[in-house]
């Protein structure tokens, strides 16, 4: 496929497919570690330089894929994407990946993925689709960029699995994997530890829909049983201390940015800038604090949802219910009912 045309064909120009440089950092590190050498073409020198300089830079996909194909040949690795991404993590995908890793639930993460992925890559699509009690998590390239596409897609599949593992645990494997005809079936079976691999038009895998409303791993770790003294230990970092201050202000219904800045002895813009330098936003931190508090308060069957809404600083309980649906895909009442019955909620919407 041509990406550039002559001036007389301007009306038929096709956008050059681009992806953030952070997507290829694992491949660059692999090539450097294993001493993979190609033919010193422009892609062999330019891509590593761009990736090392700026993880948020936009890289033409055909350039990147040419680098992947040459690296695979030079290193003698038939399924380079699986080998490279086995230890890769979502957090490595620049600001986008760090935002996904800070999601409240899997439903929240998939909502971010739907809204933001086009800003990360204009050359591919990732989307979930509901099928009964399971969700198909799918990936495909929008353009045919030739050699290297398979390696990139293998890496994408393992990173998608890593996202699910944030709620399912570090050893989780899908029971069903989908691949396109150009993929290696035995290699895929080995990577995902399953014989249930079939060929379709898109790559992906299935996971139980009940995972959608589950909190990310870090919340399960933070929400373990603690004494009041242990839970109130001052945070060691700036962001942690901001969260703790917000948690104290929420119960007084005073969690606006200007109030927080005043309490911290700084200007709102300075506070926002400092948070941004830590790759955080005030609105995300506020939602995180409210979500963690809400899940704890909902464990008490005697607390009414309306009371919890006021405790979290909402002046209108309907806004709390709306926010909770955005976080988990279900209402606070349904979340509580599922927890009380020891069943994991799964009747959720995939749209935020």
Coordinates of C-alpha atoms in Angstrom, one line a residue:
X1 CA 0.0 0.0 0.0
X2 CA 1.2 3.5 -0.8
X3 CA 1.2 6.1 2.0
X4 CA 2.4 9.0 -0.1
X5 CA 1.2 10.2 -3.5
X6 CA 2.1 12.8 -6.1
X7 CA 0.7 16.4 -5.8
X8 CA -1.8 15.6 -8.5
X9 CA -3.2 12.8 -6.4
X10 CA -3.5 14.9 -3.2
X11 CA -7.2 14.2 -2.9
X12 CA -6.5 10.5 -2.6
X13 CA -3.7 10.8 0.0
X14 CA -3.7 8.2 2.8
X15 CA -2.4 9.2 6.2
X16 CA 1.0 7.7 7.2
X17 CA 0.3 5.2 9.9
X18 CA 2.2 6.1 13.1
X19 CA 2.7 4.6 16.5
X20 CA 4.3 6.0 19.7
X21 CA 8.0 5.1 20.0
X22 CA 7.5 3.5 23.4
X23 CA 5.8 0.5 21.6
X24 CA 9.1 -0.5 20.1
X25 CA 11.4 0.1 23.1
X26 CA 11.4 -3.7 24.0
X27 CA 12.5 -4.5 20.5
X28 CA 15.3 -1.9 20.6
X29 CA 16.5 -3.2 23.9
X30 CA 16.4 -6.8 22.6
X31 CA 18.5 -5.9 19.5
X32 CA 21.0 -4.0 21.7
X33 CA 21.3 -6.8 24.3
X34 CA 21.7 -9.6 21.7
X35 CA 23.9 -7.6 19.3
X36 CA 21.5 -8.0 16.4
X37 CA 23.0 -6.2 13.4
X38 CA 21.2 -5.5 10.1
X39 CA 22.5 -3.7 7.1
X40 CA 22.9 -0.2 8.6
X41 CA 19.8 1.0 6.6
X42 CA 18.0 4.1 7.8
X43 CA 15.5 2.2 9.9
X44 CA 18.4 0.4 11.7
X45 CA 19.8 3.7 13.0
X46 CA 16.8 6.0 13.1
X47 CA 14.3 4.0 15.0
X48 CA 16.6 3.2 18.0
X49 CA 17.7 6.8 18.2
X50 CA 14.1 8.1 18.2
X51 CA 13.0 5.6 20.7
X52 CA 15.8 6.4 23.1
X53 CA 15.3 10.1 22.7
X54 CA 11.6 10.4 23.2
X55 CA 9.2 7.6 24.1
X56 CA 6.2 9.8 23.1
X57 CA 7.5 10.5 19.5
X58 CA 5.4 9.3 16.7
X59 CA 7.2 6.7 14.5
X60 CA 6.0 5.7 11.0
X61 CA 4.8 2.1 11.3
X62 CA 6.4 0.9 8.1
X63 CA 9.8 2.1 9.4
X64 CA 9.3 0.3 12.7
X65 CA 8.1 -2.9 11.2
X66 CA 11.1 -3.1 8.8
X67 CA 13.3 -2.8 11.9
X68 CA 11.4 -5.6 13.6
X69 CA 11.7 -7.9 10.6
X70 CA 15.4 -7.3 10.2
X71 CA 16.1 -7.8 13.9
X72 CA 14.2 -11.1 13.8
X73 CA 16.3 -12.3 10.9
X74 CA 19.6 -11.1 12.4
X75 CA 18.9 -12.7 15.8
X76 CA 17.5 -15.9 14.3
X77 CA 14.3 -15.7 16.3
X78 CA 11.3 -16.9 14.4
X79 CA 8.7 -15.4 16.7
X80 CA 10.4 -12.3 18.0
X81 CA 7.3 -10.6 19.3
X82 CA 6.6 -13.4 21.8
X83 CA 10.2 -13.5 22.9
X84 CA 10.5 -9.8 23.4
X85 CA 7.2 -9.1 25.1
X86 CA 7.3 -12.0 27.5
X87 CA 8.6 -9.7 30.2
X88 CA 7.1 -6.5 28.8
X89 CA 4.6 -4.5 30.9
X90 CA 1.8 -2.1 30.1
X91 CA 3.6 0.5 32.2
X92 CA 6.3 0.6 29.6
X93 CA 4.0 2.2 27.0
X94 CA 4.8 5.7 27.9
X95 CA 2.2 8.0 29.4
X96 CA -0.6 6.0 27.9
X97 CA 0.6 2.8 29.5
X98 CA 1.1 4.4 32.9
X99 CA -2.4 5.8 32.7
X100 CA -3.8 2.3 31.9
X101 CA -1.8 0.8 34.8
X102 CA -3.4 3.3 37.2
X103 CA -6.9 2.3 36.2
X104 CA -9.4 1.6 39.0
X105 CA -10.9 -1.5 37.4
X106 CA -10.6 -3.5 34.2
X107 CA -13.8 -1.8 33.0
X108 CA -12.1 1.6 33.6
X109 CA -9.0 0.5 31.8
X110 CA -10.9 -0.7 28.7
X111 CA -12.8 2.6 28.7
X112 CA -9.5 4.5 28.6
X113 CA -8.3 2.2 25.9
X114 CA -11.3 2.9 23.7
X115 CA -11.0 6.7 24.2
X116 CA -7.2 7.1 24.0
X117 CA -5.7 4.4 21.8
X118 CA -6.2 6.3 18.6
X119 CA -3.8 8.9 20.1
X120 CA -1.3 6.2 20.7
X121 CA -1.5 4.5 17.4
X122 CA -3.2 5.4 14.1
X123 CA -2.2 2.1 12.5
X124 CA -4.0 -0.4 14.6
X125 CA -7.2 -1.1 16.6
X126 CA -7.8 -2.8 19.9
X127 CA -11.3 -3.4 21.2
X128 CA -13.4 -5.6 23.5
X129 CA -16.6 -7.2 22.4
X130 CA -19.0 -9.0 24.7
X131 CA -20.0 -12.6 23.9
X132 CA -22.2 -14.1 26.6
X133 CA -20.3 -14.6 29.8
X134 CA -17.0 -13.8 28.2
X135 CA -15.3 -10.9 26.5
X136 CA -13.2 -11.1 23.3
X137 CA -10.3 -8.8 23.4
X138 CA -9.2 -8.2 19.8
X139 CA -6.4 -6.5 17.9
X140 CA -5.8 -5.8 14.2
X141 CA -3.7 -3.6 12.0
X142 CA -5.5 -1.0 9.9
X143 CA -2.7 -1.0 7.2
X144 CA -0.6 -3.7 5.7
X145 CA 2.9 -2.6 6.4
X146 CA 4.6 -5.8 5.2
X147 CA 7.3 -7.8 7.1
X148 CA 7.4 -7.1 10.8
X149 CA 3.7 -6.9 11.3
X150 CA 3.5 -10.3 12.8
X151 CA 6.2 -9.6 15.4
X152 CA 4.4 -6.3 16.4
X153 CA 1.1 -8.2 16.8
X154 CA 2.7 -10.9 18.9
X155 CA 4.0 -8.2 21.2
X156 CA 0.6 -6.5 21.3
X157 CA -1.1 -9.8 22.3
X158 CA 1.2 -10.3 25.3
X159 CA 0.7 -6.7 26.4
X160 CA -3.0 -7.1 26.2
X161 CA -2.6 -10.2 28.4
X162 CA -0.6 -8.2 30.9
X163 CA -3.5 -5.7 31.2
X164 CA -5.9 -8.5 32.1
X165 CA -3.4 -9.8 34.6
X166 CA -3.7 -6.6 36.6
X167 CA -7.0 -8.1 37.8
X168 CA -6.6 -11.8 37.1
X169 CA -3.2 -12.3 38.6
X170 CA 0.4 -12.6 37.2
X171 CA 0.0 -16.2 36.1
X172 CA -3.4 -15.9 34.3
X173 CA -3.7 -17.3 30.8
X174 CA -6.7 -17.1 28.4
X175 CA -8.5 -20.3 27.6
X176 CA -9.0 -19.3 24.0
X177 CA -6.6 -17.4 21.7
X178 CA -7.4 -16.1 18.2
X179 CA -4.7 -15.5 15.5
X180 CA -4.6 -14.6 11.9
X181 CA -3.4 -17.2 9.3
X182 CA 0.1 -15.7 9.1
X183 CA 0.8 -16.5 12.8
X184 CA 2.6 -19.6 14.1
X185 CA 0.1 -21.9 15.9
X186 CA 2.6 -23.9 17.9
X187 CA 4.4 -20.8 19.1
X188 CA 1.1 -19.2 20.1
X189 CA 0.1 -22.3 22.0
X190 CA 3.4 -22.2 23.9
X191 CA 3.2 -18.5 24.7
X192 CA -0.3 -18.8 26.1
X193 CA -0.1 -22.3 27.4
X194 CA -3.2 -23.5 25.7
X195 CA -4.1 -25.8 22.7
X196 CA -7.2 -23.8 22.1
X197 CA -5.9 -21.6 19.3
X198 CA -7.9 -20.9 16.2
X199 CA -7.4 -18.7 13.1
X200 CA -9.7 -15.7 12.5
X201 CA -9.6 -12.3 10.8
X202 CA -8.3 -10.6 14.0
X203 CA -5.9 -11.6 16.8
X204 CA -7.0 -11.7 20.4
X205 CA -8.2 -13.9 23.2
X206 CA -11.2 -14.3 25.6
X207 CA -11.5 -13.6 29.3
X208 CA -14.4 -14.0 31.7
X209 CA -16.7 -11.0 31.7
X210 CA -16.7 -11.1 35.5
X211 CA -13.2 -9.6 35.4
X212 CA -14.5 -6.3 34.2
X213 CA -15.7 -4.9 37.6
X214 CA -12.7 -6.2 39.5
X215 CA -10.3 -3.7 41.1
X216 CA -6.7 -3.5 39.8
X217 CA -4.1 -5.5 41.6
X218 CA -2.7 -2.5 43.5
X219 CA -6.1 -1.8 45.2
X220 CA -6.3 -5.4 46.4
X221 CA -2.9 -5.0 48.0
X222 CA -3.7 -1.7 49.5
X223 CA -7.1 -2.8 50.8
X224 CA -5.8 -5.6 53.0
X225 CA -6.8 -5.6 56.6
X226 CA -4.9 -2.9 58.5
X227 CA -5.2 -1.3 61.9
X228 CA -6.1 2.3 62.0
X229 CA -2.6 3.2 62.9
X230 CA -1.0 1.2 60.1
X231 CA -3.5 2.7 57.6
X232 CA -2.6 6.2 58.6
X233 CA 1.2 6.0 58.2
X234 CA 2.3 9.2 56.3
X235 CA 3.0 8.6 52.6
X236 CA 6.7 8.5 51.5
X237 CA 6.1 10.2 48.1
X238 CA 4.5 13.4 46.9
X239 CA 1.6 11.7 45.1
X240 CA 0.8 9.4 48.0
X241 CA 0.8 12.4 50.4
X242 CA -1.6 14.2 48.1
X243 CA -3.9 11.2 48.1
X244 CA -3.9 11.1 51.9
X245 CA -4.8 14.8 52.1
X246 CA -7.6 14.4 49.7
X247 CA -9.0 11.4 51.7
X248 CA -9.0 13.7 54.8
X249 CA -10.7 16.5 52.9
X250 CA -13.4 14.3 51.3
X251 CA -15.2 13.6 54.6
X252 CA -15.6 17.4 55.1
X253 CA -17.0 17.8 51.6
X254 CA -14.0 20.0 50.7
X255 CA -12.1 18.2 47.9
X256 CA -11.9 21.0 45.3
X257 CA -8.5 21.6 43.7
X258 CA -8.3 25.1 45.1
X259 CA -9.0 23.9 48.6
X260 CA -6.4 21.1 48.3
X261 CA -3.8 23.6 47.0
X262 CA -4.5 26.0 49.9
X263 CA -4.2 23.2 52.5
X264 CA -0.9 22.1 50.9
X265 CA 0.4 25.7 51.0
X266 CA 0.7 26.1 47.2
X267 CA -1.1 27.6 44.1
X268 CA -3.5 25.4 42.2
X269 CA -1.5 25.7 39.0
X270 CA 1.7 24.8 40.8
X271 CA 0.0 21.8 42.3
X272 CA -1.3 20.7 38.9
X273 CA 2.2 21.2 37.3
X274 CA 3.8 19.1 40.1
X275 CA 1.3 16.3 39.6
X276 CA 1.8 16.4 35.9
X277 CA 5.6 16.0 36.4
X278 CA 4.7 12.8 38.3
X279 CA 2.5 11.7 35.4
X280 CA -0.7 12.2 37.4
X281 CA -3.8 14.5 37.2
X282 CA -5.8 15.8 40.1
X283 CA -9.1 14.4 38.7
X284 CA -7.6 10.9 38.4
X285 CA -6.3 11.0 41.9
X286 CA -9.6 12.2 43.3
X287 CA -11.4 9.4 41.4
X288 CA -8.9 6.9 42.8
X289 CA -9.4 8.0 46.4
X290 CA -13.2 8.0 46.0
X291 CA -13.2 4.6 44.4
X292 CA -11.0 3.0 47.1
X293 CA -13.2 4.6 49.8
X294 CA -16.4 3.6 48.1
X295 CA -15.5 -0.1 47.8
X296 CA -14.6 -0.2 51.5
X297 CA -17.8 1.6 52.6
X298 CA -20.0 -0.7 50.4
X299 CA -18.8 -3.7 52.4
X300 CA -20.9 -2.4 55.3
X301 CA -24.5 -3.6 54.5
X302 CA -26.0 -1.1 56.9
X303 CA -24.6 1.9 55.1
X304 CA -27.0 3.4 52.6
X305 CA -25.7 4.3 49.1
X306 CA -26.9 7.8 49.6
X307 CA -25.0 8.1 52.8
X308 CA -21.8 6.9 51.1
X309 CA -22.3 9.4 48.3
X310 CA -22.4 12.3 50.8
X311 CA -19.4 10.8 52.7
X312 CA -17.4 10.9 49.5
X313 CA -18.1 14.6 48.9
X314 CA -20.9 14.3 46.3
X315 CA -23.7 16.8 46.8
X316 CA -25.9 14.7 44.5
X317 CA -26.0 10.9 45.0
X318 CA -26.9 10.4 41.4
X319 CA -23.5 11.8 40.5
X320 CA -21.9 9.1 42.7
X321 CA -23.9 6.3 41.0
X322 CA -22.9 7.7 37.6
X323 CA -19.2 7.8 38.5
X324 CA -19.3 4.3 40.0
X325 CA -20.8 2.9 36.8
X326 CA -17.9 4.6 34.9
X327 CA -15.4 2.9 37.2
X328 CA -16.9 -0.6 37.3
X329 CA -19.7 -0.8 34.7
X330 CA -22.3 -1.6 37.4
X331 CA -24.2 0.4 40.1
X332 CA -23.0 0.6 43.7
X333 CA -26.0 -1.5 44.8
X334 CA -25.2 -4.3 42.3
X335 CA -21.6 -4.2 43.3
X336 CA -22.5 -4.6 47.0
X337 CA -25.0 -7.4 46.2
X338 CA -22.4 -9.3 44.2
X339 CA -19.9 -9.1 47.0
X340 CA -22.4 -10.1 49.6
X341 CA -23.4 -13.2 47.6
X342 CA -19.7 -14.0 47.1
X343 CA -20.3 -13.8 43.3
X344 CA -18.2 -11.6 41.1
X345 CA -20.4 -9.1 39.1
X346 CA -20.4 -9.6 35.4
X347 CA -23.5 -7.9 33.9
X348 CA -21.6 -4.8 32.7
X349 CA -21.5 -2.4 29.8
X350 CA -18.4 -2.1 27.7
X351 CA -19.0 1.6 27.1
X352 CA -18.0 4.1 29.8

